[in-house]
């Protein structure tokens, strides 16, 4: 049913996801009596309650609401599926609309000036001749762009919301779609809803189910194209692949296309899929490289990163003799360096690009300290940049090396927003004589592309990491490809130097990495038996409380393979721990955000990079403030105090427990890890190794030893599809050949 009315008041509004419960006033007598509000006012209009997303919270416009009546806890409510603004035709109405706040940049005074100038044509001028708004005093070019973008965005978003109402998309998702597809997104989706397959959360099956309601042609090339794009996107998101072989992409696409078609005669053939794939290659929808099929963005990232790396390798630095400085440091400090450690230091000064690998306890930090000491001795004014992929990793780097200026890669490279596909050459090269990057196993292809394009040839670049840890969350296998390409000097540190501390963690970690199960158990490496997830969750809860009482909440972390599967998953453990260590006190100290509940004094984690904090940073929700219009949260991250709106809080999770993947690059004093056969799908050697090496002082495993031993014996043999190493070799050969062909004065231009 469809009803026309006007906003009457807000009952509930969640700014984070734009969910609204509003009162609507209407003169529509077709509204059934039982659905009407019993409230009567002097205007004699009918009132009813409407529920939906992004409903206009202003009476400056009439709205036409489509939806269904639902009888719930609070009586009958119209659950809105579509909302259309009915722009007034009078000058007063248009002025009220412009001044309503729906369009950013226009207030009451400016709205009055606009209507005085253009009258009833004010909105059509904004749509068709926006430059005429510059005739109005107070509107600059920047101001006009803000107004125009706000107007277009609001209408484009509403068009997308209306079009995708069968998909039940949230405003947040609609905004992502708008950002991906642009102002013409709605028109594009009308022609081909399968374009949605390029976006996270819109699998081919979901899109196909809706699209086929209006388009019965199973053999539509757009449908086949959607399946191909979906298969490539899934391969990247689920397996970390940058490409799929041609035969594999056709196989997976046909599986998607024919899964719901029972009759063989109606199914898509490999010839049809192959023809569509050829057309997509011809028109640039995908890229084919020796029958390896890429999404264009992944091909560009891999190719450009390889070219930049090859340039770095091509530059041969002058030889720097550091033997005197190195021997002086050894003698003064009394350090007993291994041959590999000395080699790592020497290589860092003999080449412009080198790699240092090693597990915890093998002395990587010692090597970095010596490198920093030598360069500061030889070149006191030389600028050194130290960075890591996450905030916690960069702080660990700063603490361990004594170099306080260590930062995240995102902050150094100015990558605060969501991932984009634009090159950042406009930022220029990083101004540094030496760049050191830690935890390089976490770098995915997108971040590598952004990073290597900013390194000036001739800069000394040192990459540090542990290739035996879990691979990056994003697609690609950057660190292992750099190691295996054979063109970059790699120093592997193997000798463990933590005997003096008496810790058995690094020794057990080394055994796990070798596939050995003859572990040593003791005070700092414990195993507690639990038969199932219920028992494991309860034991972990009790252990967490005990360890927190001894060492404090900042020093204890629960790490689990799964985010949301079973009682020993991160989500479930967070709820249990929250109720134990931070139970309900009052509604004033709580914030409800979707299915999340935050309380004052909760341990929390940032899940998105911002100007102030990094993805993965841990902190505390110190207090909740009710401003009247909405609640705000006061947070602290490593001493930094911030205030978050409901919208910003959507990028925060509870962090008493988190996944092993999410904690990569971080370390803490005590780590608690559930290991159970019910987690079989995730149990691999590198997962256990990564989890164990997050602990500085104590590891407590809870679960089944057979699950632990199975995981240790079970190597992750899956290889991500990437050609980065081969591309580096090809570009390096091309640059070497060009250097031989060109005269000396042109070599640097290659």
XYZ file of C-alpha atoms in Angstrom:
750
model
C 0.000 0.000 0.000
C 1.035 3.593 -0.627
C 0.273 6.588 1.603
C 1.081 10.307 1.342
C 1.916 12.249 4.477
C 4.284 14.608 6.244
C 6.848 14.072 8.979
C 5.336 14.725 12.416
C 8.061 13.753 14.898
C 10.874 11.308 15.671
C 10.197 8.343 17.939
C 13.602 6.707 17.395
C 16.587 7.436 15.158
C 19.891 5.556 14.861
C 22.370 7.864 13.076
C 24.816 4.999 12.520
C 22.584 3.063 10.140
C 19.837 5.701 9.572
C 17.125 3.434 10.987
C 14.096 5.544 11.929
C 10.781 5.221 13.732
C 8.717 8.340 12.987
C 5.223 9.691 13.376
C 3.562 10.689 10.084
C 0.549 12.999 9.723
C -1.743 12.548 6.739
C -5.128 13.490 5.343
C -5.398 10.096 3.591
C -8.672 8.591 4.826
C -7.706 5.319 3.196
C -5.475 4.530 6.192
C -7.357 1.751 8.065
C -8.784 2.857 11.384
C -7.035 0.150 13.365
C -3.630 1.324 12.104
C -4.126 4.965 13.106
C -2.667 6.582 16.223
C -5.294 7.372 18.892
C -3.673 10.816 19.294
C -5.916 13.635 18.066
C -4.655 17.185 17.442
C -6.230 20.472 16.373
C -5.277 19.966 12.729
C -7.569 16.875 12.659
C -4.982 14.974 10.595
C -4.518 11.220 10.842
C -1.328 10.023 12.601
C 0.441 6.715 12.139
C 3.856 5.207 12.838
C 6.323 4.469 10.028
C 9.502 2.392 10.326
C 12.362 2.345 7.797
C 15.785 3.590 6.727
C 16.693 7.169 5.723
C 13.179 8.549 6.166
C 13.153 12.378 5.907
C 13.195 13.907 9.404
C 11.668 17.202 8.253
C 8.191 18.444 7.387
C 9.573 20.521 4.517
C 8.511 17.835 2.048
C 5.627 15.458 1.670
C 6.539 11.821 1.370
C 4.918 8.925 -0.409
C 5.462 5.768 1.611
C 5.096 2.202 0.321
C 5.142 -0.657 2.771
C 3.332 -3.259 4.823
C 1.459 -2.923 8.110
C 2.992 -5.011 10.883
C 1.486 -5.497 14.348
C 4.270 -5.691 16.919
C 5.100 -4.858 20.518
C 4.306 -1.166 19.940
C 1.144 -1.663 17.899
C 0.681 -1.307 14.154
C 3.558 0.229 12.196
C 4.056 0.797 8.476
C 7.316 -0.973 7.561
C 8.471 1.193 4.651
C 10.018 -0.444 1.579
C 10.073 2.690 -0.603
C 10.068 6.393 0.267
C 9.664 9.142 -2.315
C 9.966 12.844 -1.557
C 7.257 15.023 -3.106
C 8.950 18.369 -3.654
C 6.541 21.302 -3.136
C 5.683 23.427 -6.178
C 5.184 26.742 -4.384
C 8.012 29.170 -3.700
C 7.411 28.911 0.054
C 7.481 25.134 -0.164
C 10.695 25.070 -2.184
C 12.306 27.535 0.221
C 11.317 25.325 3.137
C 12.760 22.288 1.377
C 16.073 24.053 0.665
C 16.294 25.247 4.282
C 15.359 21.860 5.776
C 18.901 20.555 6.140
C 18.396 17.833 3.542
C 20.902 19.614 1.300
C 24.270 20.333 2.927
C 25.530 23.881 2.627
C 22.126 25.599 2.470
C 20.668 27.284 5.538
C 17.483 29.380 5.945
C 19.060 32.676 4.825
C 20.717 31.193 1.738
C 17.524 29.312 0.854
C 15.630 32.621 0.915
C 18.203 34.250 -1.400
C 18.058 31.307 -3.839
C 14.264 31.389 -4.101
C 14.253 35.188 -4.467
C 16.633 34.747 -7.413
C 15.150 31.713 -9.180
C 11.655 31.314 -7.727
C 9.895 28.031 -8.606
C 12.816 27.125 -10.903
C 15.319 26.952 -8.012
C 15.623 23.148 -8.080
C 15.617 22.769 -11.859
C 18.417 25.372 -12.054
C 20.391 23.383 -9.482
C 19.946 20.228 -11.574
C 20.488 21.629 -15.078
C 22.456 24.902 -14.680
C 24.167 24.723 -11.261
C 26.779 27.330 -12.244
C 24.032 29.995 -12.071
C 24.050 29.576 -8.280
C 27.382 31.422 -8.332
C 25.358 34.580 -9.044
C 24.120 34.467 -5.454
C 26.215 36.222 -2.842
C 27.808 33.800 -0.415
C 28.059 30.869 -2.845
C 31.636 30.198 -3.932
C 32.718 27.443 -6.309
C 33.597 25.200 -3.360
C 30.261 25.947 -1.701
C 28.391 25.194 -4.903
C 30.192 21.868 -5.312
C 29.179 20.908 -1.755
C 25.538 21.848 -2.470
C 25.465 20.080 -5.830
C 27.078 16.875 -4.542
C 24.727 16.742 -1.559
C 21.681 17.216 -3.795
C 22.800 14.642 -6.360
C 23.916 12.164 -3.731
C 20.675 12.292 -1.784
C 18.625 11.701 -4.937
C 20.983 9.070 -6.339
C 20.973 7.223 -3.036
C 17.196 7.248 -2.880
C 17.004 5.956 -6.458
C 19.362 3.108 -5.564
C 17.455 2.366 -2.342
C 14.172 2.175 -4.233
C 15.635 0.011 -6.985
C 17.262 -2.375 -4.541
C 14.411 -2.619 -2.037
C 13.934 -6.354 -2.909
C 17.533 -6.903 -1.777
C 16.739 -5.241 1.599
C 19.939 -3.191 1.472
C 20.792 -0.810 4.306
C 21.565 2.869 3.662
C 25.205 2.150 4.473
C 25.312 -0.501 1.750
C 23.461 1.810 -0.645
C 26.105 4.470 -0.018
C 28.879 1.972 -0.862
C 27.060 1.071 -4.067
C 26.694 4.742 -4.934
C 30.411 5.339 -4.294
C 31.318 2.357 -6.467
C 28.926 2.995 -9.367
C 28.577 6.793 -9.222
C 25.542 9.055 -9.785
C 24.297 6.914 -12.686
C 24.337 3.802 -10.510
C 20.579 3.315 -10.517
C 20.411 3.537 -14.306
C 23.322 1.112 -14.630
C 21.682 -1.399 -12.286
C 18.387 -1.193 -14.170
C 20.230 -2.294 -17.302
C 22.302 -4.925 -15.522
C 21.666 -5.792 -11.865
C 24.561 -8.245 -12.197
C 26.921 -5.281 -11.799
C 26.197 -5.769 -8.088
C 28.288 -8.937 -8.193
C 31.373 -6.704 -8.104
C 30.427 -5.506 -4.626
C 31.005 -7.309 -1.298
C 27.853 -8.914 0.086
C 26.173 -9.381 -3.293
C 26.962 -12.906 -4.362
C 25.804 -14.090 -7.740
C 23.115 -16.330 -6.259
C 21.534 -13.453 -4.351
C 21.562 -11.113 -7.349
C 20.443 -13.810 -9.789
C 17.432 -14.706 -7.659
C 16.071 -11.161 -7.887
C 17.180 -10.387 -11.437
C 15.443 -13.461 -12.835
C 12.100 -12.236 -11.530
C 12.185 -9.505 -14.178
C 14.496 -11.058 -16.759
C 13.629 -14.606 -17.744
C 16.461 -14.965 -20.268
C 18.855 -17.385 -18.610
C 21.298 -16.980 -21.498
C 21.541 -13.196 -21.221
C 25.255 -12.272 -21.712
C 24.909 -9.835 -18.780
C 23.988 -12.780 -16.556
C 27.019 -14.755 -17.748
C 29.222 -11.682 -17.248
C 27.879 -11.340 -13.687
C 28.812 -14.931 -12.899
C 32.355 -14.451 -14.234
C 32.873 -11.268 -12.211
C 31.442 -12.957 -9.140
C 33.772 -15.955 -9.473
C 36.796 -13.641 -9.691
C 35.642 -11.564 -6.710
C 34.987 -14.681 -4.622
C 38.415 -16.063 -5.500
C 40.013 -12.876 -4.169
C 37.882 -12.558 -1.033
C 37.843 -16.226 -0.004
C 41.137 -17.604 -1.329
C 43.324 -14.500 -1.728
C 43.771 -15.101 -5.478
C 44.593 -12.221 -7.798
C 43.586 -14.255 -10.862
C 42.051 -17.534 -11.966
C 43.228 -19.655 -14.905
C 40.864 -19.423 -17.868
C 39.718 -23.035 -17.531
C 38.998 -22.547 -13.823
C 37.038 -19.310 -14.269
C 34.851 -20.977 -16.911
C 34.283 -23.986 -14.642
C 33.309 -21.871 -11.626
C 31.125 -19.555 -13.695
C 29.189 -22.462 -15.225
C 28.698 -23.919 -11.759
C 27.113 -20.639 -10.623
C 25.014 -20.233 -13.757
C 23.626 -23.777 -13.911
C 23.219 -24.584 -10.231
C 19.502 -23.790 -10.211
C 18.689 -25.017 -13.737
C 17.492 -28.649 -13.554
C 17.007 -29.283 -17.285
C 20.288 -29.916 -19.150
C 18.897 -28.433 -22.355
C 18.369 -25.062 -20.642
C 21.856 -24.825 -19.123
C 24.598 -22.433 -20.215
C 27.276 -24.121 -22.315
C 31.016 -23.663 -22.005
C 30.977 -22.179 -25.525
C 28.539 -19.444 -24.416
C 30.590 -18.677 -21.323
C 33.797 -18.651 -23.354
C 32.332 -16.201 -25.884
C 31.190 -13.834 -23.113
C 34.608 -14.064 -21.472
C 36.294 -13.186 -24.786
C 33.999 -10.170 -25.158
C 34.835 -9.081 -21.602
C 38.564 -9.294 -22.384
C 38.038 -7.313 -25.588
C 36.145 -4.533 -23.778
C 38.445 -4.423 -20.733
C 35.994 -5.827 -18.154
C 38.678 -8.381 -17.268
C 42.350 -8.732 -18.173
C 43.899 -11.843 -19.703
C 47.606 -12.476 -19.219
C 48.771 -15.843 -20.598
C 45.278 -17.262 -19.905
C 45.328 -15.892 -16.379
C 42.119 -13.893 -15.905
C 42.309 -10.852 -13.607
C 39.919 -8.192 -12.480
C 41.471 -5.000 -13.937
C 42.259 -3.481 -10.535
C 44.227 -6.528 -9.393
C 46.191 -6.690 -12.636
C 47.091 -3.001 -12.377
C 48.141 -3.305 -8.745
C 50.362 -6.331 -9.382
C 51.892 -4.935 -12.565
C 52.629 -1.463 -11.196
C 54.053 -2.819 -7.923
C 56.330 -5.193 -9.864
C 57.569 -2.337 -12.061
C 58.367 -0.153 -9.029
C 60.168 -3.012 -7.235
C 62.243 -3.784 -10.336
C 63.294 -0.117 -10.463
C 64.443 -0.301 -6.839
C 66.468 -3.437 -7.558
C 68.072 -1.858 -10.646
C 69.696 0.964 -8.670
C 73.092 -0.152 -7.362
C 74.180 1.839 -4.310
C 77.773 2.801 -3.569
C 79.515 0.367 -1.232
C 79.464 1.477 2.403
C 82.021 -0.110 4.703
C 80.435 -0.451 8.139
C 82.851 -2.985 9.647
C 84.421 -0.422 12.003
C 81.054 0.791 13.324
C 79.710 -2.765 13.633
C 82.707 -4.037 15.601
C 82.562 -0.987 17.868
C 78.891 -1.668 18.679
C 79.596 -5.353 19.365
C 82.512 -4.606 21.669
C 80.761 -1.805 23.577
C 77.500 -3.673 24.042
C 78.920 -7.135 24.622
C 76.492 -8.591 22.089
C 77.148 -12.044 20.679
C 75.760 -11.739 17.168
C 75.185 -14.761 14.974
C 76.682 -14.849 11.480
C 73.196 -14.338 10.064
C 72.631 -11.220 12.177
C 75.929 -9.685 11.039
C 75.070 -10.550 7.448
C 71.658 -8.882 7.789
C 73.278 -5.655 9.021
C 75.930 -5.635 6.298
C 73.408 -6.420 3.534
C 71.192 -3.511 4.615
C 74.037 -1.097 3.750
C 75.303 -2.887 0.644
C 71.971 -3.009 -1.215
C 68.999 -0.716 -1.631
C 66.440 -3.455 -1.004
C 66.901 -6.312 1.462
C 64.728 -8.697 3.457
C 65.204 -9.983 7.004
C 63.092 -12.942 8.151
C 62.905 -14.896 11.369
C 60.550 -16.176 14.045
C 60.165 -14.448 17.446
C 63.285 -14.698 19.564
C 65.755 -14.871 16.662
C 67.068 -11.334 17.131
C 65.347 -9.285 14.421
C 64.974 -6.361 16.840
C 68.680 -6.480 17.706
C 69.551 -6.259 14.007
C 67.277 -3.241 13.521
C 68.766 -1.464 16.545
C 72.278 -1.913 15.138
C 71.212 -0.697 11.670
C 69.633 2.410 13.208
C 72.717 3.090 15.345
C 75.068 2.810 12.365
C 73.069 5.039 10.018
C 72.676 7.677 12.738
C 76.436 7.509 13.346
C 77.453 7.714 9.686
C 74.727 10.102 8.565
C 73.363 12.051 11.569
C 71.041 14.113 9.392
C 69.676 11.182 7.382
C 65.907 10.759 7.659
C 64.702 7.285 8.610
C 61.060 6.188 8.364
C 59.889 3.138 10.291
C 56.455 1.678 9.751
C 54.243 -1.404 10.060
C 50.827 -2.382 8.626
C 48.920 -1.943 11.927
C 48.948 0.492 14.806
C 49.894 -2.095 17.415
C 52.684 -3.467 15.224
C 54.111 0.028 14.756
C 53.964 0.681 18.524
C 55.673 -2.657 19.226
C 58.299 -1.617 16.716
C 58.787 1.721 18.461
C 59.013 0.148 21.923
C 61.414 -2.623 20.942
C 63.807 -0.479 18.866
C 63.613 2.706 20.911
C 62.642 4.588 17.725
C 59.516 6.489 18.834
C 58.580 7.810 15.395
C 57.432 4.417 14.049
C 53.997 4.763 12.385
C 51.448 2.746 10.457
C 51.853 2.377 6.717
C 48.396 3.883 6.216
C 49.278 7.049 8.136
C 52.651 7.496 6.377
C 51.023 6.973 2.973
C 47.891 8.995 3.830
C 45.546 6.072 3.269
C 42.818 6.910 5.755
C 39.771 6.248 3.619
C 38.527 2.978 2.235
C 40.602 1.217 -0.366
C 40.539 2.971 -3.717
C 41.997 2.144 -7.089
C 43.601 5.489 -7.771
C 47.404 5.702 -7.894
C 48.961 7.939 -5.278
C 51.769 9.306 -7.433
C 50.380 12.755 -6.670
C 51.728 12.342 -3.137
C 55.281 12.082 -4.457
C 58.118 9.946 -3.152
C 58.678 9.541 0.580
C 61.388 11.865 1.831
C 63.736 9.382 3.493
C 67.226 7.966 3.174
C 66.112 4.672 4.738
C 62.706 3.011 5.156
C 62.203 0.013 7.451
C 58.936 -1.962 7.395
C 58.063 -4.609 9.995
C 55.419 -7.376 9.885
C 55.589 -7.503 6.091
C 53.666 -10.781 5.896
C 50.528 -8.692 6.560
C 50.944 -6.565 3.418
C 48.389 -7.381 0.700
C 48.628 -6.496 -2.982
C 46.707 -3.216 -2.695
C 48.888 -1.907 0.139
C 52.074 -3.089 -1.604
C 51.052 -1.176 -4.734
C 50.436 1.984 -2.732
C 53.696 1.565 -0.801
C 56.223 0.714 -3.519
C 54.962 3.514 -5.769
C 56.104 5.959 -3.052
C 59.670 4.657 -2.624
C 62.287 6.682 -4.469
C 64.882 4.601 -6.353
C 68.080 4.898 -4.311
C 66.294 4.842 -0.929
C 67.484 2.028 1.313
C 64.504 -0.209 1.975
C 64.563 -2.981 4.603
C 61.612 -5.366 4.832
C 61.224 -7.433 8.008
C 58.775 -10.211 8.722
C 57.966 -13.829 9.392
C 56.805 -15.636 6.241
C 55.582 -18.618 8.284
C 52.740 -16.630 9.814
C 49.271 -16.398 8.312
C 49.102 -14.658 4.976
C 47.619 -11.208 4.550
C 43.887 -10.815 4.978
C 43.628 -9.095 1.584
C 44.477 -10.889 -1.692
C 48.015 -11.519 -2.842
C 51.118 -13.149 -1.355
C 53.448 -10.165 -1.459
C 56.072 -11.056 1.137
C 56.573 -14.649 0.004
C 56.735 -13.525 -3.648
C 59.429 -10.973 -2.809
C 61.427 -13.656 -1.015
C 61.022 -16.231 -3.775
C 61.653 -13.985 -6.797
C 65.394 -14.508 -6.306
C 66.414 -10.903 -6.970
C 66.270 -9.509 -3.428
C 68.882 -10.463 -0.790
C 67.182 -12.422 2.010
C 68.769 -13.052 5.407
C 67.070 -15.776 7.465
C 67.610 -15.608 11.223
C 67.209 -19.051 12.801
C 69.137 -19.028 16.085
C 66.939 -18.387 19.133
C 68.364 -15.904 21.648
C 65.867 -16.104 24.473
C 67.571 -18.744 26.647
C 68.371 -16.235 29.340
C 64.737 -15.374 29.781
C 63.873 -19.003 30.368
C 60.883 -18.838 28.018
C 59.908 -21.971 26.146
C 57.482 -20.114 23.844
C 60.006 -19.441 21.030
C 61.257 -23.039 21.161
C 57.739 -24.471 20.970
C 56.938 -22.009 18.188
C 59.953 -23.254 16.237
C 58.844 -26.874 16.732
C 55.301 -26.047 15.602
C 56.712 -24.357 12.518
C 58.661 -27.512 11.721
C 55.562 -29.717 12.106
C 56.830 -31.247 15.378
C 54.437 -32.103 18.227
C 57.019 -32.894 20.925
C 56.227 -29.647 22.741
C 57.416 -28.726 26.191
C 54.686 -27.683 28.618
C 55.309 -25.568 31.685
C 54.240 -22.412 33.453
C 54.535 -20.214 30.352
C 53.172 -22.773 27.865
C 50.128 -24.614 29.213
C 47.428 -26.911 27.860
C 44.040 -27.371 29.584
C 41.738 -30.133 28.345
C 38.184 -29.319 27.251
C 35.913 -31.710 25.376
C 33.737 -29.245 23.480
C 33.126 -25.548 22.842
C 30.881 -25.121 25.904
C 33.506 -26.464 28.288
C 36.317 -24.592 26.525
C 34.401 -21.286 26.671
C 33.771 -21.656 30.414
C 37.404 -22.522 31.169
C 38.606 -19.589 29.076
C 36.193 -17.282 30.923
C 37.590 -18.339 34.300
C 41.196 -18.181 33.068
C 40.644 -14.720 31.619
C 39.357 -13.407 34.936
C 42.294 -14.947 36.804
C 44.934 -13.561 34.453
C 43.307 -10.122 34.275
C 43.294 -9.933 38.062
C 47.048 -10.637 38.067
C 48.221 -8.616 35.073
C 45.426 -6.246 34.012
C 43.060 -6.313 31.040
C 45.563 -4.708 28.652
C 47.944 -7.644 29.101
C 45.545 -10.528 28.396
C 44.009 -11.465 25.049
C 41.762 -14.316 23.904
C 42.561 -15.442 20.329
C 40.247 -17.802 18.467
C 40.127 -19.206 14.921
C 36.492 -18.249 14.351
C 34.648 -14.962 14.555
C 31.074 -16.219 14.821
C 30.828 -19.990 14.910
C 30.057 -21.597 18.273
C 30.556 -20.697 21.939
C 34.342 -20.540 21.597
C 34.115 -17.961 18.765
C 35.190 -14.345 19.234
C 31.640 -12.939 19.179
C 30.252 -15.379 21.745
C 33.273 -15.151 24.043
C 33.045 -11.359 23.956
C 29.454 -11.488 25.192
C 30.272 -13.954 27.967
C 33.359 -12.065 29.119
C 31.511 -8.735 28.968
C 28.765 -10.068 31.249
C 31.400 -11.361 33.667
C 33.864 -8.471 33.907
C 31.585 -5.585 32.924
C 27.958 -6.508 33.686
C 24.931 -4.252 33.178
C 24.784 -1.296 35.536
C 22.345 1.155 33.975
C 20.850 2.088 30.615
C 22.703 5.412 30.849
C 26.022 3.571 30.571
C 24.988 1.469 27.559
C 24.843 2.016 23.819
C 22.905 -0.379 21.578
C 24.053 -0.438 17.974
C 22.339 -3.115 15.899
C 23.194 -6.402 17.616
C 26.127 -4.850 19.476
C 25.936 -3.592 23.057
C 28.689 -1.363 24.412
C 29.107 -0.379 28.049
C 31.296 2.073 29.869
C 34.674 0.405 30.672
C 34.456 -2.160 27.828
C 37.616 -3.317 26.098
C 37.243 -2.380 22.415
C 39.011 -2.585 19.045
C 38.964 -0.153 16.122
C 38.053 -1.947 12.855
C 38.702 0.825 10.317
C 41.551 3.260 9.700
C 40.876 6.907 10.534
C 43.002 10.023 10.911
C 43.377 9.289 14.624
C 43.446 5.505 15.064
C 44.317 2.455 13.002
C 42.458 -0.710 12.166
C 43.259 -3.190 14.968
C 44.047 -0.610 17.674
C 42.854 -1.650 21.143
C 41.385 0.723 23.680
C 38.634 1.274 26.240
C 35.176 2.802 26.150
C 35.568 5.095 29.122
C 32.097 6.638 29.359
C 28.728 7.076 27.633
C 27.200 10.525 27.208
C 23.567 11.194 26.315
C 23.421 14.499 24.428
C 19.639 14.389 24.066
C 19.633 13.810 20.314
C 21.939 10.785 20.503
C 24.396 8.983 22.716
C 28.132 9.496 22.311
C 31.001 7.285 23.457
C 34.208 8.581 25.019
C 37.087 6.278 24.059
C 40.792 6.039 24.767
C 43.384 4.426 22.499
C 46.880 4.326 24.003
C 46.316 7.556 25.902
C 44.558 9.291 23.003
C 41.089 10.494 24.073
C 38.367 10.552 21.400
C 34.608 11.082 21.271
C 32.640 8.867 18.858
C 29.189 9.406 17.420
C 26.900 6.432 16.874
C 28.020 6.390 13.240
C 31.719 6.247 14.167
C 31.024 3.572 16.791
C 29.880 1.252 13.991
C 33.621 0.761 13.278
C 34.312 -0.555 16.790
C 34.025 -4.090 18.203
C 34.341 -5.613 21.653
C 37.850 -7.035 21.977
C 38.058 -9.228 25.043
C 38.342 -11.910 22.366
C 39.309 -11.502 18.733
C 40.312 -13.705 15.816
C 43.899 -14.783 15.281
C 43.812 -13.098 11.869
C 42.694 -9.808 13.410
C 45.518 -9.838 15.985
C 48.292 -10.376 13.445
C 51.112 -7.893 13.902
C 50.299 -7.455 17.589
C 51.692 -8.977 20.761
C 50.543 -9.075 24.354
C 51.721 -10.555 27.633
C 49.206 -13.445 28.003
C 47.362 -15.266 25.211
C 44.453 -17.711 25.665
C 43.653 -19.924 22.652
C 40.780 -22.426 22.159
C 41.824 -25.403 19.987
C 39.000 -27.847 19.240
C 38.083 -30.428 16.614
C 34.908 -28.447 15.901
C 37.233 -25.766 14.460
C 38.624 -28.311 11.984
C 38.227 -26.168 8.870
C 40.569 -23.499 10.241
C 43.142 -25.633 11.994
C 46.451 -25.359 10.165
C 50.061 -25.147 11.308
C 50.492 -21.471 10.396
C 47.340 -20.553 12.347
C 48.616 -22.167 15.561
C 52.104 -20.762 14.971
C 50.734 -17.249 14.495
C 48.565 -17.467 17.620
C 51.358 -18.807 19.823
C 53.849 -16.160 18.676
C 51.474 -13.357 19.748
C 52.364 -14.069 23.405
C 55.321 -12.403 25.104
C 55.215 -14.339 28.393
C 52.506 -16.989 28.556
C 50.432 -19.185 26.219
C 47.429 -21.158 27.512
C 45.789 -23.515 25.017
C 42.339 -24.863 25.914
C 40.671 -27.767 24.141
C 41.677 -31.103 22.616
C 45.305 -32.140 22.160
C 44.397 -34.197 19.113
C 43.096 -30.995 17.518
C 46.359 -29.220 18.376
C 48.527 -32.039 17.016
C 46.390 -32.397 13.894
C 46.805 -28.685 13.196
C 50.584 -28.857 13.698
C 50.862 -31.768 11.250
C 48.537 -30.059 8.777
C 50.430 -27.638 6.566
C 48.419 -25.115 4.576
C 49.456 -26.157 1.075
C 47.144 -23.752 -0.711
C 48.990 -21.282 -2.909
C 47.540 -17.952 -3.835
C 47.370 -17.172 -7.532
C 49.746 -14.306 -8.167
C 52.423 -13.489 -10.729
C 54.173 -10.778 -8.719
C 57.515 -12.603 -8.505
C 57.540 -13.423 -12.229
C 56.611 -9.852 -13.130
C 59.451 -8.475 -11.005
C 61.861 -10.746 -12.882
C 60.486 -9.666 -16.281
C 60.716 -5.961 -15.469
C 64.197 -6.363 -13.987
C 65.383 -8.052 -17.198
C 63.779 -5.316 -19.309
C 65.468 -2.551 -17.290
C 68.822 -4.325 -17.477
C 68.515 -4.675 -21.255
C 67.476 -1.043 -21.636
C 70.452 0.098 -19.560
C 72.780 -1.690 -21.995
C 71.115 -0.153 -25.039
C 70.855 3.458 -23.869
C 73.819 5.777 -23.497
C 75.092 6.483 -20.001
C 73.313 9.815 -19.649
C 69.933 8.197 -20.314
C 70.239 5.260 -17.967
C 68.674 7.048 -15.005
C 65.658 7.904 -17.076
C 64.797 4.245 -17.643
